[in-house]
Each structure stands twice: as structure tokens, then as C-alpha cells.
Amino acid sequence: MKLEDDILRPARELYPMQVAFRRHIHQNPELAFEEYETTKYIKAQLRCHKIKLQPLDLKTGVVAVINPHFKRAIAIRSELDALPIAERTDLPFQSKRPGIMHACGHDLHMAVVLGTMILLNRLKKQLPCAVKCIFQPAEEKPPGGASKLIRAGVLRNPRVEMIFALHVDPNVATGRIGLRDEATMASVLDFNIVIHGKGGHAARPHAAVDGIAVAAEVIESLQKIVSREIDPLNPALITIGTIEGGTARNIIADQVVLSGTARTLSGANAKKIPQLLKRTLDGICRARGARYTFDILARYPVLVNHKSANKILRECYCELFGKNKVEKTPQTMGGEDFSYYIASIPGAMFRLGVRNTGIGADKSWHTPDFMVDEEAIFYGTSLLSLAVLKCGEKF
Ligand code: NI
């Protein structure tokens, strides 16, 4: 394998086409679990480059494979979904769908993964394994697409033994990447709580069970889980994001609905927190004579890259673009359902630098003026292609 002939030159040649992919996708964003047009578009591009699609029993999402006759596979994953945000950039290829925008860079991820598949398909004779691409619906909306895809069998046939993913990072300059060996992103537990009291006249509290008063105690006590029951050396948080209940000032509310999210960077805490939430809720509701329901909507594991996968990415990037281009990614309490894949098989997600202050590509994810530096497509494609080749050699 020759770096220049097999990876760098082809990646440069593919770049204009990948920019076109990315811009088309950026103009036509779709929300989580509704990525019908995006699914069609990705399939068409793969078909056009003679990459074999695999059947997938879901409404949206794409899986395709190079060298399907091999028993072992390396996978690369991209997300498909955009966000309910009205775009406020002045790009000529702005979103055509009002109120929907690719404001997390998933459009660029798709272009990179598509380009990588096209590049690797040309090298398929050199590859001692299968290569699978997974375009996953709904990364942004619980319960997320990853667990559904895994249940649908995307890690089998051929068996995936290593998986890579990328995420754009507006804090990292174009031409650089970020990696971290320890926990990078938090576990996510999204939940709904309904407190059932007993309605009544505001003047007769003794004859009612005040849902609002109980909810207030619950919210207050949930914060004590973090401050009093979790080791302060391991970060955790519980946020109640919405609260609904009550109809008038002189009526005691019979029902209050809370929605929230609990996050932590420790696997042990991730196990413990749902039990503590339930115990606290149960105790308070019992004490006040209320009933409750507690529903878990999503539960993502902590994102911890496998060291062996990080090592491959680090070495490949160094080989491609020289030393000192790999930064240490800081920890965040944000979540990412890529953690589902690497909970059962080795793999890693790297941060792809897309920061370029000169063109305004320095705004945070999920904002209406979020922008990426498209040059990053070349770096991401080169890295993923080389990582797959190197990893295959070790099989
Ligand atoms: Ni994202």
C-alpha cells in the first residue's frame, strides 16, 4: 500500500464529489427517524459506485458492504439526521426545509463515509476483509438509532470486529483531530416521571394529594442524589428539563409530569443512578400518599474509545499528516449513541477538526449559525481509509 497513490491522491480526487454530496445533503435535511430522502440519496450514490447494499428491515438507514465474501468486517458509521433548528447562515446551499438544519455536521460525516467507501472499493483486492458502512438514523433523538440497528443485525454477516466513527469538532482546527483514551462522553438516561396525586379545592388541602407540592419535593431530592450519593470525584448530573401540571390557582393539581436526563462519565454510576432515582421518587411519593410512574426513554452507555482502536487512528494520522496533529479531546457531559456499538466490539470515534475562524466555522454544534470547514472532508476520508486498511492487515 502506497500512501500517496492509494490514499492521498484518490482522496484529493474524490474531494469535489464529496463536497457536492455534502451540499446536497445540507440543503435537504431531515429529522430523526424521518430520513427517507437521505436514505434514498445515499443508496443511489453507493449503487452508482457498485457497492453492495445489504437488506435492512428499518424505514430509514443504509448498510452496504465491500468484499461481502469475507467472514470478518471493519465498519464505519455515520448518522443521517438533522435538527429542528432554523438555519441562519448565509451559505448559498442553505437548508431548503424551513426549521430543519444539519447543525451537528452529520452532512459532512455522510460525505466522508461515502467517499471512504468509494475509495476503499477501488482497493478491494488489497483488503483482506469486508468493509461495511452503517448510515444510522436518529442519533439526535432518544431512543436513538444505534440500538435499533444493532438489534437489526448490522454487526453480523459479515461479523464486525472493529468500528470507526467520526464527529466534527468546531473547537479543533481543520487538519487536526482529537482522541481520548478514557471516557469522553457521558452516559445518558432520559426519563419521564408522572406524579399522580388527588385533585381538590385549594382551600381543602387535607382532602387532596397535591401533585405540585410532591413534584417540588421530588425535584429537590433528586439533586441530592448527585450531591450526597455520588462520589464527587466522578461527575454526574440530573436535569429536570420540563414540568407540567395544574389548571388554576385555586385547584390542587392531581397530576404533574416531569421530563429529565441524568448523565455521568462513570459506568458504575450509570448503573446506580436509575436505582437511586427510583428509590427517591418512591420514598417521597409514599410519604405523601401519591402514586407515580417512571419511564426510561433512552439509555446510552458512557462513550469510551477502545485503546487499540485509538492507537490505530493516532498512528495512521501521524503517518498521513505528520506529528503533533492529534489533540486530546476534553470530556463532555453530552451523549452519543455510538457508545452502543463499542460497548460490545472494539472501536473508536475521533473528533475531526472543522474549525476555521476565517470562514465563520467556529460556532458551537446545534446553533443556527453552525458551520464546518469542508476541507476537513479530505482529512477525515484519508484517515478512515488508511485506518481500515491498516486494521485489515492485522486481521
Ligand atoms: Ni452529532
mmCIF file of C-alpha atoms and ligand atoms in Angstrom:
data_model
loop_
_atom_site.group_PDB
_atom_site.id
_atom_site.type_symbol
_atom_site.label_atom_id
_atom_site.label_comp_id
_atom_site.label_asym_id
_atom_site.label_seq_id
_atom_site.Cartn_x
_atom_site.Cartn_y
_atom_site.Cartn_z
ATOM 1 C CA MET A 1 0.000 0.000 0.000
ATOM 2 C CA LYS A 2 1.345 3.400 -1.016
ATOM 3 C CA LEU A 3 0.203 6.451 0.937
ATOM 4 C CA GLU A 4 0.280 8.874 -1.968
ATOM 5 C CA ASP A 5 -1.041 6.613 -4.741
ATOM 6 C CA ASP A 6 -3.587 4.625 -2.740
ATOM 7 C CA ILE A 7 -4.894 7.164 -0.234
ATOM 8 C CA LEU A 8 -3.888 10.807 -0.586
ATOM 9 C CA ARG A 9 -4.259 11.317 -4.336
ATOM 10 C CA PRO A 10 -7.570 9.429 -4.565
ATOM 11 C CA ALA A 11 -8.844 11.385 -1.545
ATOM 12 C CA ARG A 12 -7.942 14.653 -3.252
ATOM 13 C CA GLU A 13 -9.640 13.492 -6.441
ATOM 14 C CA LEU A 14 -12.803 12.455 -4.638
ATOM 15 C CA TYR A 15 -12.998 15.701 -2.691
ATOM 16 C CA PRO A 16 -15.067 17.789 -5.180
ATOM 17 C CA MET A 17 -17.639 14.996 -5.444
ATOM 18 C CA GLN A 18 -17.817 14.704 -1.661
ATOM 19 C CA VAL A 19 -18.391 18.455 -1.367
ATOM 20 C CA ALA A 20 -21.296 18.045 -3.789
ATOM 21 C CA PHE A 21 -22.695 15.171 -1.662
ATOM 22 C CA ARG A 22 -22.369 17.231 1.482
ATOM 23 C CA ARG A 23 -24.035 20.302 -0.018
ATOM 24 C CA HIS A 24 -26.921 18.300 -1.435
ATOM 25 C CA ILE A 25 -27.494 16.690 1.950
ATOM 26 C CA HIS A 26 -27.107 20.014 3.735
ATOM 27 C CA GLN A 27 -29.803 21.541 1.516
ATOM 28 C CA ASN A 28 -32.187 18.677 2.149
ATOM 29 C CA PRO A 29 -32.048 17.927 5.875
ATOM 30 C CA GLU A 30 -34.468 15.521 7.555
ATOM 31 C CA LEU A 31 -35.340 14.934 11.193
ATOM 32 C CA ALA A 32 -34.615 11.802 13.233
ATOM 33 C CA PHE A 33 -36.437 8.644 12.078
ATOM 34 C CA GLU A 34 -37.701 10.566 9.008
ATOM 35 C CA GLU A 35 -34.561 10.389 6.865
ATOM 36 C CA TYR A 36 -36.350 8.932 3.812
ATOM 37 C CA GLU A 37 -34.853 11.136 1.074
ATOM 38 C CA THR A 38 -31.408 10.993 2.650
ATOM 39 C CA THR A 39 -31.608 7.184 2.736
ATOM 40 C CA LYS A 40 -32.548 7.154 -0.970
ATOM 41 C CA TYR A 41 -29.754 9.538 -1.859
ATOM 42 C CA ILE A 42 -27.069 7.553 -0.029
ATOM 43 C CA LYS A 43 -28.293 4.297 -1.581
ATOM 44 C CA ALA A 44 -28.185 5.853 -5.056
ATOM 45 C CA GLN A 45 -24.588 7.008 -4.580
ATOM 46 C CA LEU A 46 -23.482 3.599 -3.310
ATOM 47 C CA ARG A 47 -25.251 1.812 -6.160
ATOM 48 C CA CYS A 48 -23.701 4.160 -8.672
ATOM 49 C CA HIS A 49 -20.259 3.114 -7.382
ATOM 50 C CA LYS A 50 -21.195 -0.589 -7.395
ATOM 51 C CA ILE A 51 -21.045 -1.009 -3.633
ATOM 52 C CA LYS A 52 -23.367 -3.758 -2.492
ATOM 53 C CA LEU A 53 -26.323 -2.697 -0.342
ATOM 54 C CA GLN A 54 -27.390 -5.030 2.436
ATOM 55 C CA PRO A 55 -31.028 -5.509 3.370
ATOM 56 C CA LEU A 56 -32.108 -3.602 6.477
ATOM 57 C CA ASP A 57 -35.527 -4.042 7.979
ATOM 58 C CA LEU A 58 -35.997 -0.422 9.058
ATOM 59 C CA LYS A 59 -37.715 2.549 7.419
ATOM 60 C CA THR A 60 -34.550 4.628 7.249
ATOM 61 C CA GLY A 61 -30.850 3.787 7.387
ATOM 62 C CA VAL A 62 -28.382 2.230 4.963
ATOM 63 C CA VAL A 63 -25.899 -0.617 5.270
ATOM 64 C CA ALA A 64 -23.544 -1.552 2.437
ATOM 65 C CA VAL A 65 -20.537 -3.799 2.197
ATOM 66 C CA ILE A 66 -17.334 -4.207 0.208
ATOM 67 C CA ASN A 67 -15.962 -7.781 -0.080
ATOM 68 C CA PRO A 68 -19.043 -9.464 1.449
ATOM 69 C CA HIS A 69 -17.467 -12.920 0.948
ATOM 70 C CA PHE A 70 -15.070 -12.386 3.889
ATOM 71 C CA LYS A 71 -16.132 -13.546 7.341
ATOM 72 C CA ARG A 72 -14.764 -10.555 9.257
ATOM 73 C CA ALA A 73 -15.547 -6.913 8.705
ATOM 74 C CA ILE A 74 -14.452 -3.464 9.715
ATOM 75 C CA ALA A 75 -17.278 -0.943 9.893
ATOM 76 C CA ILE A 76 -17.517 2.810 9.573
ATOM 77 C CA ARG A 77 -20.556 4.647 10.841
ATOM 78 C CA SER A 78 -22.263 7.919 10.034
ATOM 79 C CA GLU A 79 -25.514 9.462 11.261
ATOM 80 C CA LEU A 80 -28.300 10.568 8.914
ATOM 81 C CA ASP A 81 -30.402 13.004 10.910
ATOM 82 C CA ALA A 82 -30.616 16.779 11.160
ATOM 83 C CA LEU A 83 -32.074 19.001 13.894
ATOM 84 C CA PRO A 84 -35.195 21.118 14.376
ATOM 85 C CA ILE A 85 -33.271 24.397 14.020
ATOM 86 C CA ALA A 86 -33.886 27.223 11.521
ATOM 87 C CA GLU A 87 -30.631 27.863 9.689
ATOM 88 C CA ARG A 88 -29.165 31.363 9.997
ATOM 89 C CA THR A 89 -26.026 31.089 7.859
ATOM 90 C CA ASP A 90 -25.682 32.896 4.528
ATOM 91 C CA LEU A 91 -24.408 29.812 2.710
ATOM 92 C CA PRO A 92 -25.525 29.512 -0.948
ATOM 93 C CA PHE A 93 -26.540 25.898 -0.209
ATOM 94 C CA GLN A 94 -28.650 26.704 2.859
ATOM 95 C CA SER A 95 -31.298 24.292 4.086
ATOM 96 C CA LYS A 96 -34.348 24.255 1.804
ATOM 97 C CA ARG A 97 -36.523 22.871 4.596
ATOM 98 C CA PRO A 98 -37.773 25.556 6.956
ATOM 99 C CA GLY A 99 -36.939 24.866 10.583
ATOM 100 C CA ILE A 100 -34.640 21.904 9.852
ATOM 101 C CA MET A 101 -30.864 22.099 9.651
ATOM 102 C CA HIS A 102 -27.770 19.927 9.655
ATOM 103 C CA ALA A 103 -26.350 21.768 12.644
ATOM 104 C CA CYS A 104 -24.295 18.905 14.041
ATOM 105 C CA GLY A 105 -22.171 18.097 10.993
ATOM 106 C CA HIS A 106 -23.867 14.804 10.117
ATOM 107 C CA ASP A 107 -23.976 16.026 6.492
ATOM 108 C CA LEU A 108 -20.178 16.122 6.474
ATOM 109 C CA HIS A 109 -19.967 12.709 8.182
ATOM 110 C CA MET A 110 -22.076 11.201 5.377
ATOM 111 C CA ALA A 111 -19.832 12.733 2.700
ATOM 112 C CA VAL A 112 -16.734 11.374 4.443
ATOM 113 C CA VAL A 113 -18.114 7.858 4.890
ATOM 114 C CA LEU A 114 -19.435 7.745 1.307
ATOM 115 C CA GLY A 115 -16.075 8.920 -0.062
ATOM 116 C CA THR A 116 -14.191 6.440 2.109
ATOM 117 C CA MET A 117 -16.328 3.582 0.788
ATOM 118 C CA ILE A 118 -15.749 4.677 -2.815
ATOM 119 C CA LEU A 119 -12.008 4.933 -2.191
ATOM 120 C CA LEU A 120 -11.775 1.572 -0.420
ATOM 121 C CA ASN A 121 -13.932 -0.129 -3.047
ATOM 122 C CA ARG A 122 -11.204 0.647 -5.594
ATOM 123 C CA LEU A 123 -8.685 -1.045 -3.287
ATOM 124 C CA LYS A 124 -10.859 -4.046 -2.508
ATOM 125 C CA LYS A 125 -8.339 -6.535 -3.864
ATOM 126 C CA GLN A 126 -5.819 -5.262 -1.306
ATOM 127 C CA LEU A 127 -8.294 -5.667 1.539
ATOM 128 C CA PRO A 128 -8.111 -8.925 3.490
ATOM 129 C CA CYS A 129 -11.566 -8.374 4.994
ATOM 130 C CA ALA A 130 -15.009 -6.927 4.393
ATOM 131 C CA VAL A 131 -15.752 -3.246 4.931
ATOM 132 C CA LYS A 132 -19.183 -2.179 5.983
ATOM 133 C CA CYS A 133 -20.685 1.281 6.135
ATOM 134 C CA ILE A 134 -23.520 1.962 8.527
ATOM 135 C CA PHE A 135 -25.649 5.061 7.967
ATOM 136 C CA GLN A 136 -27.665 5.295 11.126
ATOM 137 C CA PRO A 137 -30.964 7.109 11.599
ATOM 138 C CA ALA A 138 -31.768 9.258 14.616
ATOM 139 C CA GLU A 139 -28.634 9.961 16.559
ATOM 140 C CA GLU A 140 -30.245 13.110 17.932
ATOM 141 C CA LYS A 141 -33.484 11.732 19.285
ATOM 142 C CA PRO A 142 -33.989 9.160 22.034
ATOM 143 C CA PRO A 143 -34.045 6.195 21.966
ATOM 144 C CA GLY A 144 -31.557 6.730 19.093
ATOM 145 C CA GLY A 145 -30.968 4.595 16.026
ATOM 146 C CA ALA A 146 -27.875 2.681 17.151
ATOM 147 C CA SER A 147 -29.591 0.139 19.400
ATOM 148 C CA LYS A 148 -32.243 -0.498 16.735
ATOM 149 C CA LEU A 149 -29.606 -1.125 14.072
ATOM 150 C CA ILE A 150 -27.665 -3.468 16.324
ATOM 151 C CA ARG A 151 -30.860 -5.409 17.037
ATOM 152 C CA ALA A 152 -31.495 -5.488 13.282
ATOM 153 C CA GLY A 153 -28.156 -7.297 12.915
ATOM 154 C CA VAL A 154 -25.825 -4.712 11.359
ATOM 155 C CA LEU A 155 -22.860 -6.048 13.321
ATOM 156 C CA ARG A 156 -23.321 -9.536 11.860
ATOM 157 C CA ASN A 157 -22.997 -11.014 8.385
ATOM 158 C CA PRO A 158 -20.111 -10.454 7.958
ATOM 159 C CA ARG A 159 -19.165 -10.092 11.602
ATOM 160 C CA VAL A 160 -17.931 -6.604 12.510
ATOM 161 C CA GLU A 161 -14.765 -6.794 14.601
ATOM 162 C CA MET A 162 -13.796 -3.138 14.610
ATOM 163 C CA ILE A 163 -15.863 0.001 14.116
ATOM 164 C CA PHE A 164 -14.817 3.595 13.490
ATOM 165 C CA ALA A 165 -16.812 6.813 13.518
ATOM 166 C CA LEU A 166 -16.072 10.497 13.309
ATOM 167 C CA HIS A 167 -17.602 13.626 14.741
ATOM 168 C CA VAL A 168 -16.856 17.132 13.541
ATOM 169 C CA ASP A 169 -15.478 19.414 16.220
ATOM 170 C CA PRO A 170 -15.613 23.207 15.835
ATOM 171 C CA ASN A 171 -13.078 23.549 18.661
ATOM 172 C CA VAL A 172 -10.390 21.693 16.716
ATOM 173 C CA ALA A 173 -8.657 23.378 13.743
ATOM 174 C CA THR A 174 -9.053 21.858 10.286
ATOM 175 C CA GLY A 175 -6.175 19.461 9.627
ATOM 176 C CA ARG A 176 -6.168 18.208 13.203
ATOM 177 C CA ILE A 177 -8.098 15.514 15.050
ATOM 178 C CA GLY A 178 -8.976 14.776 18.682
ATOM 179 C CA LEU A 179 -8.868 11.486 20.593
ATOM 180 C CA ARG A 180 -9.088 10.441 24.208
ATOM 181 C CA ASP A 181 -8.315 7.080 25.808
ATOM 182 C CA GLU A 182 -10.582 7.496 28.861
ATOM 183 C CA ALA A 183 -14.335 8.201 28.994
ATOM 184 C CA THR A 184 -15.102 11.012 26.548
ATOM 185 C CA MET A 185 -18.874 11.433 26.526
ATOM 186 C CA ALA A 186 -21.393 10.783 29.251
ATOM 187 C CA SER A 187 -23.915 8.022 29.643
ATOM 188 C CA VAL A 188 -27.437 9.300 29.049
ATOM 189 C CA LEU A 189 -30.566 8.256 30.893
ATOM 190 C CA ASP A 190 -33.612 10.089 29.525
ATOM 191 C CA PHE A 191 -36.691 9.618 31.660
ATOM 192 C CA ASN A 192 -40.263 10.760 32.261
ATOM 193 C CA ILE A 193 -41.896 10.905 35.671
ATOM 194 C CA VAL A 194 -45.626 11.238 36.250
ATOM 195 C CA ILE A 195 -46.780 12.019 39.776
ATOM 196 C CA HIS A 196 -50.378 11.089 40.429
ATOM 197 C CA GLY A 197 -51.902 12.948 43.394
ATOM 198 C CA LYS A 198 -55.538 13.653 44.099
ATOM 199 C CA GLY A 199 -57.170 16.865 42.877
ATOM 200 C CA GLY A 200 -59.259 19.110 45.095
ATOM 201 C CA HIS A 201 -60.161 22.619 46.198
ATOM 202 C CA ALA A 202 -57.200 24.831 47.064
ATOM 203 C CA ALA A 203 -58.871 25.561 50.399
ATOM 204 C CA ARG A 204 -59.111 21.876 51.363
ATOM 205 C CA PRO A 205 -55.536 20.509 51.046
ATOM 206 C CA HIS A 206 -56.170 17.886 53.729
ATOM 207 C CA ALA A 207 -58.712 16.212 51.429
ATOM 208 C CA ALA A 208 -56.358 16.137 48.422
ATOM 209 C CA VAL A 209 -52.851 14.973 47.485
ATOM 210 C CA ASP A 210 -51.071 17.956 45.971
ATOM 211 C CA GLY A 211 -49.184 16.805 42.875
ATOM 212 C CA ILE A 212 -47.305 20.090 42.636
ATOM 213 C CA ALA A 213 -46.106 20.004 46.253
ATOM 214 C CA VAL A 214 -44.942 16.400 45.768
ATOM 215 C CA ALA A 215 -43.210 17.294 42.487
ATOM 216 C CA ALA A 216 -41.356 20.114 44.246
ATOM 217 C CA GLU A 217 -40.033 17.700 46.859
ATOM 218 C CA VAL A 218 -39.076 15.195 44.175
ATOM 219 C CA ILE A 219 -37.106 17.752 42.135
ATOM 220 C CA GLU A 220 -35.324 18.993 45.241
ATOM 221 C CA SER A 221 -34.447 15.487 46.405
ATOM 222 C CA LEU A 222 -33.214 14.278 43.014
ATOM 223 C CA GLN A 223 -30.453 16.895 43.237
ATOM 224 C CA LYS A 224 -29.333 15.319 46.499
ATOM 225 C CA ILE A 225 -28.580 12.097 44.607
ATOM 226 C CA VAL A 226 -25.791 13.957 42.831
ATOM 227 C CA SER A 227 -24.603 15.991 45.814
ATOM 228 C CA ARG A 228 -24.888 13.318 48.535
ATOM 229 C CA GLU A 229 -24.837 9.854 46.997
ATOM 230 C CA ILE A 230 -22.392 10.040 44.095
ATOM 231 C CA ASP A 231 -18.632 10.201 44.573
ATOM 232 C CA PRO A 232 -17.782 13.850 43.832
ATOM 233 C CA LEU A 233 -14.647 12.703 42.011
ATOM 234 C CA ASN A 234 -16.891 11.163 39.339
ATOM 235 C CA PRO A 235 -19.023 13.799 37.625
ATOM 236 C CA ALA A 236 -22.763 13.221 37.336
ATOM 237 C CA LEU A 237 -25.782 15.419 36.761
ATOM 238 C CA ILE A 238 -29.548 15.243 36.862
ATOM 239 C CA THR A 239 -31.542 17.854 34.978
ATOM 240 C CA ILE A 240 -35.312 18.145 35.050
ATOM 241 C CA GLY A 241 -35.998 19.959 31.802
ATOM 242 C CA THR A 242 -39.788 20.232 31.779
ATOM 243 C CA ILE A 243 -42.579 20.316 34.322
ATOM 244 C CA GLU A 244 -46.280 20.417 33.577
ATOM 245 C CA GLY A 245 -49.194 20.351 35.936
ATOM 246 C CA GLY A 246 -52.130 22.238 37.344
ATOM 247 C CA THR A 247 -55.041 24.094 35.793
ATOM 248 C CA ALA A 248 -55.902 27.058 38.039
ATOM 249 C CA ARG A 249 -54.628 28.875 41.117
ATOM 250 C CA ASN A 250 -57.418 27.585 43.325
ATOM 251 C CA ILE A 251 -57.340 23.939 42.247
ATOM 252 C CA ILE A 252 -54.950 21.378 43.686
ATOM 253 C CA ALA A 253 -53.224 19.598 40.780
ATOM 254 C CA ASP A 254 -53.886 15.888 40.584
ATOM 255 C CA GLN A 255 -51.078 15.140 38.120
ATOM 256 C CA VAL A 256 -47.627 16.527 37.365
ATOM 257 C CA VAL A 257 -45.404 15.383 34.511
ATOM 258 C CA LEU A 258 -41.628 15.847 34.663
ATOM 259 C CA SER A 259 -39.071 15.022 31.995
ATOM 260 C CA GLY A 260 -35.378 14.866 32.607
ATOM 261 C CA THR A 261 -31.990 13.469 31.823
ATOM 262 C CA ALA A 262 -29.275 12.012 34.057
ATOM 263 C CA ARG A 263 -25.671 11.801 32.897
ATOM 264 C CA THR A 264 -22.372 10.546 34.200
ATOM 265 C CA LEU A 265 -18.907 9.648 32.967
ATOM 266 C CA SER A 266 -18.632 6.538 35.115
ATOM 267 C CA GLY A 267 -20.068 3.169 34.139
ATOM 268 C CA ALA A 268 -20.674 2.286 37.792
ATOM 269 C CA ASN A 269 -22.654 5.484 38.354
ATOM 270 C CA ALA A 270 -24.606 4.878 35.173
ATOM 271 C CA LYS A 271 -25.835 1.638 36.720
ATOM 272 C CA LYS A 272 -26.521 3.174 40.116
ATOM 273 C CA ILE A 273 -28.360 6.360 39.108
ATOM 274 C CA PRO A 274 -31.600 4.809 37.800
ATOM 275 C CA GLN A 275 -31.972 2.847 41.040
ATOM 276 C CA LEU A 276 -31.360 5.972 43.121
ATOM 277 C CA LEU A 277 -33.833 7.953 41.047
ATOM 278 C CA LYS A 278 -36.477 5.330 41.568
ATOM 279 C CA ARG A 279 -35.788 4.918 45.275
ATOM 280 C CA THR A 280 -36.020 8.676 45.868
ATOM 281 C CA LEU A 281 -39.180 9.034 43.825
ATOM 282 C CA ASP A 282 -40.758 6.046 45.507
ATOM 283 C CA GLY A 283 -39.887 7.253 49.008
ATOM 284 C CA ILE A 284 -41.288 10.727 48.548
ATOM 285 C CA CYS A 285 -44.459 9.597 46.825
ATOM 286 C CA ARG A 286 -45.117 7.044 49.571
ATOM 287 C CA ALA A 287 -44.530 9.628 52.280
ATOM 288 C CA ARG A 288 -47.104 11.947 50.699
ATOM 289 C CA GLY A 289 -49.637 9.346 49.608
ATOM 290 C CA ALA A 290 -49.067 9.894 45.878
ATOM 291 C CA ARG A 291 -48.507 7.346 43.119
ATOM 292 C CA TYR A 292 -46.028 7.659 40.267
ATOM 293 C CA THR A 293 -44.797 6.188 37.021
ATOM 294 C CA PHE A 294 -41.153 6.255 35.997
ATOM 295 C CA ASP A 295 -40.347 5.587 32.329
ATOM 296 C CA ILE A 296 -36.922 5.313 30.770
ATOM 297 C CA LEU A 297 -36.910 6.591 27.179
ATOM 298 C CA ALA A 298 -33.254 6.121 26.362
ATOM 299 C CA ARG A 299 -30.196 4.732 27.999
ATOM 300 C CA TYR A 300 -26.847 5.248 26.243
ATOM 301 C CA PRO A 301 -23.651 3.861 27.762
ATOM 302 C CA VAL A 302 -20.626 6.067 28.519
ATOM 303 C CA LEU A 303 -18.555 6.629 25.371
ATOM 304 C CA VAL A 304 -15.098 5.155 25.940
ATOM 305 C CA ASN A 305 -12.960 4.513 22.876
ATOM 306 C CA HIS A 306 -11.001 1.282 22.864
ATOM 307 C CA LYS A 307 -7.297 1.976 23.263
ATOM 308 C CA SER A 308 -6.381 -0.408 20.442
ATOM 309 C CA ALA A 309 -8.666 1.492 18.042
ATOM 310 C CA ASN A 310 -7.357 4.865 19.205
ATOM 311 C CA LYS A 311 -3.818 3.639 18.644
ATOM 312 C CA ILE A 312 -4.590 2.750 15.024
ATOM 313 C CA LEU A 313 -6.173 6.160 14.401
ATOM 314 C CA ARG A 314 -3.316 8.021 16.075
ATOM 315 C CA GLU A 315 -0.626 6.150 14.154
ATOM 316 C CA CYS A 316 -2.436 6.499 10.838
ATOM 317 C CA TYR A 317 -2.952 10.238 11.283
ATOM 318 C CA CYS A 318 0.692 10.679 12.179
ATOM 319 C CA GLU A 319 1.750 8.725 9.112
ATOM 320 C CA LEU A 320 -0.530 10.756 6.863
ATOM 321 C CA PHE A 321 -0.111 14.282 8.157
ATOM 322 C CA GLY A 322 2.881 14.311 10.488
ATOM 323 C CA LYS A 323 3.332 14.539 14.216
ATOM 324 C CA ASN A 324 1.549 16.806 16.717
ATOM 325 C CA LYS A 325 -1.724 16.920 14.814
ATOM 326 C CA VAL A 326 -3.640 14.819 17.336
ATOM 327 C CA GLU A 327 -5.161 16.636 20.314
ATOM 328 C CA LYS A 328 -6.564 15.199 23.494
ATOM 329 C CA THR A 329 -10.361 15.558 23.375
ATOM 330 C CA PRO A 330 -11.797 17.054 26.576
ATOM 331 C CA GLN A 331 -14.583 15.257 28.414
ATOM 332 C CA THR A 332 -18.184 16.371 27.979
ATOM 333 C CA MET A 333 -21.497 15.524 29.610
ATOM 334 C CA GLY A 334 -23.018 15.366 26.137
ATOM 335 C CA GLY A 335 -24.031 11.893 24.982
ATOM 336 C CA GLU A 336 -23.698 9.942 21.732
ATOM 337 C CA ASP A 337 -25.262 6.622 20.836
ATOM 338 C CA PHE A 338 -22.116 5.400 19.060
ATOM 339 C CA SER A 339 -21.329 4.116 22.563
ATOM 340 C CA TYR A 340 -23.764 1.238 21.928
ATOM 341 C CA TYR A 341 -21.572 -0.218 19.192
ATOM 342 C CA ILE A 342 -18.335 -0.007 21.146
ATOM 343 C CA ALA A 343 -19.921 -1.433 24.252
ATOM 344 C CA SER A 344 -19.820 -4.828 22.531
ATOM 345 C CA ILE A 345 -16.997 -4.578 19.967
ATOM 346 C CA PRO A 346 -13.715 -2.630 19.752
ATOM 347 C CA GLY A 347 -13.866 0.740 18.082
ATOM 348 C CA ALA A 348 -13.380 4.458 18.365
ATOM 349 C CA MET A 349 -14.906 7.771 17.410
ATOM 350 C CA PHE A 350 -12.459 10.543 16.601
ATOM 351 C CA ARG A 351 -13.074 14.276 16.559
ATOM 352 C CA LEU A 352 -12.481 15.771 13.142
ATOM 353 C CA GLY A 353 -11.275 19.371 13.248
ATOM 354 C CA VAL A 354 -13.555 21.697 11.220
ATOM 355 C CA ARG A 355 -12.608 24.987 12.852
ATOM 356 C CA ASN A 356 -11.720 27.823 10.509
ATOM 357 C CA THR A 357 -12.387 31.239 12.020
ATOM 358 C CA GLY A 358 -11.756 32.937 8.652
ATOM 359 C CA ILE A 359 -14.954 31.446 7.173
ATOM 360 C CA GLY A 360 -17.019 31.523 10.374
ATOM 361 C CA ALA A 361 -16.614 27.815 11.095
ATOM 362 C CA ASP A 362 -16.173 28.317 14.828
ATOM 363 C CA LYS A 363 -19.737 28.230 16.207
ATOM 364 C CA SER A 364 -20.943 25.563 18.538
ATOM 365 C CA TRP A 365 -22.899 22.474 17.462
ATOM 366 C CA HIS A 366 -26.706 22.751 17.474
ATOM 367 C CA THR A 367 -26.773 26.506 16.833
ATOM 368 C CA PRO A 368 -28.454 28.210 13.817
ATOM 369 C CA ASP A 369 -25.126 29.601 12.580
ATOM 370 C CA PHE A 370 -23.158 26.341 12.909
ATOM 371 C CA MET A 371 -20.714 25.885 10.025
ATOM 372 C CA VAL A 372 -17.947 23.489 9.110
ATOM 373 C CA ASP A 373 -14.803 23.826 7.041
ATOM 374 C CA GLU A 374 -15.356 21.415 4.149
ATOM 375 C CA GLU A 375 -11.592 20.926 3.757
ATOM 376 C CA ALA A 376 -11.935 18.567 6.711
ATOM 377 C CA ILE A 377 -13.603 16.041 4.378
ATOM 378 C CA PHE A 378 -10.192 15.292 2.865
ATOM 379 C CA TYR A 379 -8.561 14.684 6.263
ATOM 380 C CA GLY A 380 -11.417 12.511 7.519
ATOM 381 C CA THR A 381 -11.547 10.415 4.350
ATOM 382 C CA SER A 382 -7.777 9.861 4.270
ATOM 383 C CA LEU A 383 -7.709 8.837 7.924
ATOM 384 C CA LEU A 384 -10.655 6.447 7.785
ATOM 385 C CA SER A 385 -9.378 4.825 4.590
ATOM 386 C CA LEU A 386 -5.901 4.245 5.984
ATOM 387 C CA ALA A 387 -7.249 3.076 9.363
ATOM 388 C CA VAL A 388 -9.416 0.448 7.675
ATOM 389 C CA LEU A 389 -6.511 -0.757 5.523
ATOM 390 C CA LYS A 390 -4.110 -0.945 8.479
ATOM 391 C CA CYS A 391 -6.627 -2.606 10.701
ATOM 392 C CA GLY A 392 -7.407 -5.157 7.986
ATOM 393 C CA GLU A 393 -3.708 -6.042 7.720
ATOM 394 C CA LYS A 394 -3.793 -7.071 11.369
ATOM 395 C CA PHE A 395 -6.731 -9.436 10.844
HETATM 396 NI NI NI B 1 -23.850 14.816 16.239
#
